[in-house]
Amino acid sequence: MSVRRPLTLALAAASIAAVPVAPAGAVTTTTIQYQCKYPLIGVKAHTVTLDLDAPSQWPTSVPTNPFELRAKVTGGSLAALSGISTIGGKLTAFARVKTEQGFDVPAKTTVTFPQAPLTEPLSLEGDGFGPAFTFDEPGTEQVLLDRIVLSLAARDASGDPIVPPPPLSEDLDGNPVFDSDGDPNTFDVYCKLVAGQSGQVGNAYRIGTFDIVAPEATPTPTPSPIGPPTPTPDPTPTPSPTPLPTPTPGPPPVVPGDATAEPFMCKWPLLGIQGSQVYVAVSAGGTKVDVWWRNLGTAAGFEAIDDLTSITGELGVRLEGGGTALDRVLAIDSADLGDPSLIHASGTVSLPAGVTSLRATKFAPNLVFRDSAGAPIILPPVTKDLTGLPVTDSDGDPNTLDIRCLPGDTLPTPAPSPSVTPTPTPSGPTPTPTPGGPTPIPSPTPVGSPTPIVTPTPKPTPVPVTPGGTMTLKAKYPLIGTKQLDVNFGLTLPNTVEVGVPVSGVPIELTLSQYDMYQAFDAVEGLSATGGTVTASLTIHASSGLKIPLKVELPITRVTHTLPVPSPIVLTAKGVLPTFTLDDPGVTPITLDNVQQNLEWYDAEGQRILLPKVTKSIDGLPVADSDGDPLTFDAPTKFDANQNQTVAVTEAVENATPTTTPTPASTPTPTTTPYNGPTPPTPTPTPTPVPVSAKYAYSLQGSTTLNTLTKGTMPLTGSVNANLILSTGAVAADLTLNDTQGRLTALGFLPVTATVGFVNSGLTTGTLVDGTLTTNSKVRIKVKSVKAFGAIPLAGGNTCQTKQLSDITLKSTNDFDPVGAGGTLAGTYKISDLNGCGPLNSLISPVTAGAGNTIGVKLTPKR
């Protein structure tokens, strides 16, 4: 099946009028129950009634009408937000069409709610139109709806916007969320399906079906296609949760029967060594050559890469035949990512008379894996060939990937050992009963119930502390997918705490047990150690029903791995709980709500390994990178169902013994001061006005190009904490730049890998005037490591640094918005001579020093 989305969506009123009317009886009404999370207000139950106007039948290969969706949302209350007179906004429905052939086609639809008087309970009504599609194969198609997001705008009696509450940072599953529309006058509400409803299909709800039929079977005339509306860009598509990439439209490449086939063994970064065939055919009188590359067993590796949609790049091949040998680099023009995968490239040749066939004797693919937006997906490189010898990147481009191939259908001698791992136990760890958290404390309401915890009857003795237990989760890692993760949370909390007195210094320890991680060592060459951080999100359930959120980030003690790889790999993290105060007496449980792993994988030399990001949660929802560091990766988690997530219980008690003010040892005799008349009043000095300032925090991402190192760029990440004097526009900021690494070319030919650090000298200063931000930073540049061919150390260390500070001046390239979108800045800088770089200082210094180095960064406000 193939699906083609027209470039235009009939959303304007004029174009809607031209759309043909769907067959009678095509409107399907569905009522769905949702739980919706509001800022400040919390989670509320909602009923969503949907009228989907979709055709009951539609012919193949003819664009459908845009489906009309009318929605009514009832439930919840905005009484906690004072001053609201009217409410409006929009609903975004994350729908998809599931075809009979098993494909999921994104069909995100926006419904507009006109501004209307506020009601209690809340009631919103509106309609909208989804995209139009063309279906090329017959079958029964289902329209499925998962989550919805409300973006609401509240206004007062004068029609002016109400300042919205602070935005949410997480949805109901603990996934990070961001402002959906960038409008400072709206606030978002995130809604999740209530489980167990009769119309559910997996994690979604079926809101309609329709049939795609062959034209000859269509009883009604073929509807006219959508009229000529003004072309409107297709809204940003929601990434499809289908694990396999959408096939390239049109027929896949077909290998002709007369093509010459040669076997090759090829080493991939995810799959290790796989067999393949390279086919060559000569046509057009010996002036054109076609090359097909067929691979067995690659589909499983493609599934491990989130949102992999296409492969581009080049096939380097040596062609021989009839005494002729040609080396060609051919651009890939099509790729079928099924199993087996088939990649095609072609080019021109000039063959001697009589030479009509060629065969491949050497083969060197250089690929780019791309996501649905066409952006390159970064993957770890292959660092050793099939014989175990080290190899270097062929072009120094981190976006491309070399596949190492040797002719033949068997492994060369000596045979490499991609990984020495034991045969994994099929069922993972030996099943043992999960402790499921501490022993429940009897109370009128169990912990975890949506009903607020009720203060139990006071007890004459304190409630004993129950230590945290082991909980079972799923965690999703790059390249290897979802694995079991056990979390043991140790929290040393007193049996009782005093009402109104801050509780601080409570030690915590997290133990993470990662199962079946041996697959990571097959997928990532050189993986030798794991480190990073883990963030625990907890909730204190006060006896009054108030829920106090706590979040703590703990450093993971780096673990060096040994072979064979144990299962589980055990990581530990220690720290201190944030200070909190309990104002309500009574039994107070603490639950663990979410665990976020932000991990670092290291090679044998202690360098962090660059990996593709996980872009979807375990439930298939988009997730964003938590820290902007390209050398760390998030491993989203999800708790297994029906677990007691209570990690500790304490009791808040009133202080029974009142504090007595100490009595002084003796009462001093008051000293009498003679009266000499009234004391003249001391004049009050005129206060010096304090400049009004604002503080901003930004994440920083960008790149820099070292002019003397002629090929390649180095990524930049970091953060900026800025203080802006509003009256003058003066800026003072703390700039933090993380260490960066890049594959570059020195002296025009020598491939080197460089690790560079930045040490600030004082504050970054500048101005923000009329939307233009100008900054100046003085930075000492440290060259921590320089390796030729990625393996031969040339220089580096903590003493290898510039003799003089680099003066870096940046200026915004467009209007800089300090609160909303931030902006981009660019500039150039100079690197002075180096010293302290060891015996090869005289070689490295002139290679690195020089002027005209460019830098560009984007500052994004932290929410």
mmCIF file of C-alpha atoms in Angstrom, residues 649-763:
data_model
loop_
_atom_site.group_PDB
_atom_site.id
_atom_site.type_symbol
_atom_site.label_atom_id
_atom_site.label_comp_id
_atom_site.label_asym_id
_atom_site.label_seq_id
_atom_site.Cartn_x
_atom_site.Cartn_y
_atom_site.Cartn_z
ATOM 1 C CA VAL A 649 6.174 6.841 55.165
ATOM 2 C CA THR A 650 6.577 9.327 58.004
ATOM 3 C CA GLU A 651 4.224 11.017 60.453
ATOM 4 C CA ALA A 652 3.987 14.773 60.856
ATOM 5 C CA VAL A 653 3.311 15.641 64.522
ATOM 6 C CA GLU A 654 2.716 18.829 66.482
ATOM 7 C CA ASN A 655 5.412 19.813 68.988
ATOM 8 C CA ALA A 656 3.906 18.618 72.288
ATOM 9 C CA THR A 657 6.471 20.427 74.416
ATOM 10 C CA PRO A 658 6.266 24.197 73.913
ATOM 11 C CA THR A 659 9.567 25.921 73.420
ATOM 12 C CA THR A 660 10.455 28.001 76.525
ATOM 13 C CA THR A 661 12.280 31.273 76.196
ATOM 14 C CA PRO A 662 15.501 30.976 78.248
ATOM 15 C CA THR A 663 15.622 33.067 81.419
ATOM 16 C CA PRO A 664 18.738 35.268 81.765
ATOM 17 C CA ALA A 665 21.042 34.392 84.641
ATOM 18 C CA SER A 666 20.636 37.858 86.198
ATOM 19 C CA THR A 667 18.568 40.911 85.464
ATOM 20 C CA PRO A 668 20.904 43.762 84.562
ATOM 21 C CA THR A 669 20.384 47.077 86.300
ATOM 22 C CA PRO A 670 19.237 49.636 83.790
ATOM 23 C CA THR A 671 21.629 52.507 83.202
ATOM 24 C CA THR A 672 20.103 55.980 83.476
ATOM 25 C CA THR A 673 21.148 58.414 80.781
ATOM 26 C CA PRO A 674 20.948 62.116 81.727
ATOM 27 C CA TYR A 675 18.351 64.038 79.751
ATOM 28 C CA ASN A 676 19.866 66.904 77.797
ATOM 29 C CA GLY A 677 16.908 67.940 75.757
ATOM 30 C CA PRO A 678 15.373 66.436 72.639
ATOM 31 C CA THR A 679 17.651 64.617 70.285
ATOM 32 C CA PRO A 680 17.517 66.108 66.824
ATOM 33 C CA PRO A 681 16.143 63.602 64.308
ATOM 34 C CA THR A 682 18.680 61.867 62.130
ATOM 35 C CA PRO A 683 18.018 62.812 58.530
ATOM 36 C CA THR A 684 16.959 59.835 56.393
ATOM 37 C CA PRO A 685 19.371 59.493 53.476
ATOM 38 C CA THR A 686 17.871 59.473 50.010
ATOM 39 C CA PRO A 687 18.053 55.844 48.849
ATOM 40 C CA THR A 688 20.076 55.150 45.760
ATOM 41 C CA PRO A 689 17.653 53.708 43.184
ATOM 42 C CA VAL A 690 18.345 50.074 42.431
ATOM 43 C CA PRO A 691 18.241 49.342 38.699
ATOM 44 C CA VAL A 692 15.353 47.083 37.725
ATOM 45 C CA SER A 693 16.745 43.887 36.268
ATOM 46 C CA ALA A 694 15.510 40.576 34.917
ATOM 47 C CA LYS A 695 17.166 37.169 35.004
ATOM 48 C CA TYR A 696 17.075 34.695 32.131
ATOM 49 C CA ALA A 697 18.416 31.162 31.656
ATOM 50 C CA TYR A 698 19.167 29.661 28.259
ATOM 51 C CA SER A 699 20.403 26.405 26.807
ATOM 52 C CA LEU A 700 23.060 26.816 24.122
ATOM 53 C CA GLN A 701 23.591 24.751 20.981
ATOM 54 C CA GLY A 702 25.672 25.493 17.920
ATOM 55 C CA SER A 703 28.971 24.783 16.217
ATOM 56 C CA THR A 704 32.371 26.257 15.530
ATOM 57 C CA THR A 705 34.750 25.890 12.588
ATOM 58 C CA LEU A 706 38.493 26.065 13.167
ATOM 59 C CA ASN A 707 39.858 27.858 10.128
ATOM 60 C CA THR A 708 43.268 26.151 10.150
ATOM 61 C CA LEU A 709 41.699 22.708 10.414
ATOM 62 C CA THR A 710 40.249 22.773 6.979
ATOM 63 C CA LYS A 711 37.393 20.262 7.055
ATOM 64 C CA GLY A 712 34.549 19.691 9.483
ATOM 65 C CA THR A 713 32.899 21.514 12.369
ATOM 66 C CA MET A 714 32.761 20.933 16.098
ATOM 67 C CA PRO A 715 29.409 20.939 17.936
ATOM 68 C CA LEU A 716 28.922 23.347 20.849
ATOM 69 C CA THR A 717 26.594 22.882 23.817
ATOM 70 C CA GLY A 718 26.257 24.676 27.102
ATOM 71 C CA SER A 719 24.164 27.155 29.070
ATOM 72 C CA VAL A 720 23.869 30.869 29.790
ATOM 73 C CA ASN A 721 22.532 32.524 32.956
ATOM 74 C CA ALA A 722 22.044 36.214 32.144
ATOM 75 C CA ASN A 723 21.080 39.349 34.060
ATOM 76 C CA LEU A 724 19.551 42.204 32.028
ATOM 77 C CA ILE A 725 19.328 45.809 33.323
ATOM 78 C CA LEU A 726 16.009 46.885 31.810
ATOM 79 C CA SER A 727 16.726 50.626 31.806
ATOM 80 C CA THR A 728 20.015 50.404 29.900
ATOM 81 C CA GLY A 729 19.950 47.048 28.139
ATOM 82 C CA ALA A 730 23.272 46.076 29.777
ATOM 83 C CA VAL A 731 23.818 42.301 29.977
ATOM 84 C CA ALA A 732 26.074 40.311 32.313
ATOM 85 C CA ALA A 733 26.073 36.530 32.024
ATOM 86 C CA ASP A 734 27.698 33.333 33.236
ATOM 87 C CA LEU A 735 28.607 31.339 30.127
ATOM 88 C CA THR A 736 29.259 27.590 30.348
ATOM 89 C CA LEU A 737 30.610 25.765 27.291
ATOM 90 C CA ASN A 738 30.926 21.993 27.437
ATOM 91 C CA ASP A 739 33.936 20.137 26.059
ATOM 92 C CA THR A 740 33.492 19.255 22.391
ATOM 93 C CA GLN A 741 35.002 16.775 19.987
ATOM 94 C CA GLY A 742 35.261 16.734 16.219
ATOM 95 C CA ARG A 743 36.796 14.856 13.334
ATOM 96 C CA LEU A 744 38.793 17.397 11.312
ATOM 97 C CA THR A 745 41.474 17.555 8.629
ATOM 98 C CA ALA A 746 44.852 19.122 9.399
ATOM 99 C CA LEU A 747 47.400 20.341 6.842
ATOM 100 C CA GLY A 748 44.844 19.664 4.135
ATOM 101 C CA PHE A 749 45.231 15.894 4.286
ATOM 102 C CA LEU A 750 45.814 14.552 7.828
ATOM 103 C CA PRO A 751 42.602 13.273 9.538
ATOM 104 C CA VAL A 752 42.641 14.170 13.230
ATOM 105 C CA THR A 753 40.219 13.832 16.129
ATOM 106 C CA ALA A 754 40.387 16.792 18.522
ATOM 107 C CA THR A 755 38.831 17.314 21.960
ATOM 108 C CA VAL A 756 38.632 20.976 22.974
ATOM 109 C CA GLY A 757 37.621 22.631 26.258
ATOM 110 C CA PHE A 758 36.731 26.227 27.122
ATOM 111 C CA VAL A 759 37.527 28.082 30.376
ATOM 112 C CA ASN A 760 35.850 31.488 30.837
ATOM 113 C CA SER A 761 37.736 34.448 32.262
ATOM 114 C CA GLY A 762 35.161 36.563 34.066
ATOM 115 C CA LEU A 763 31.590 37.321 33.044
#
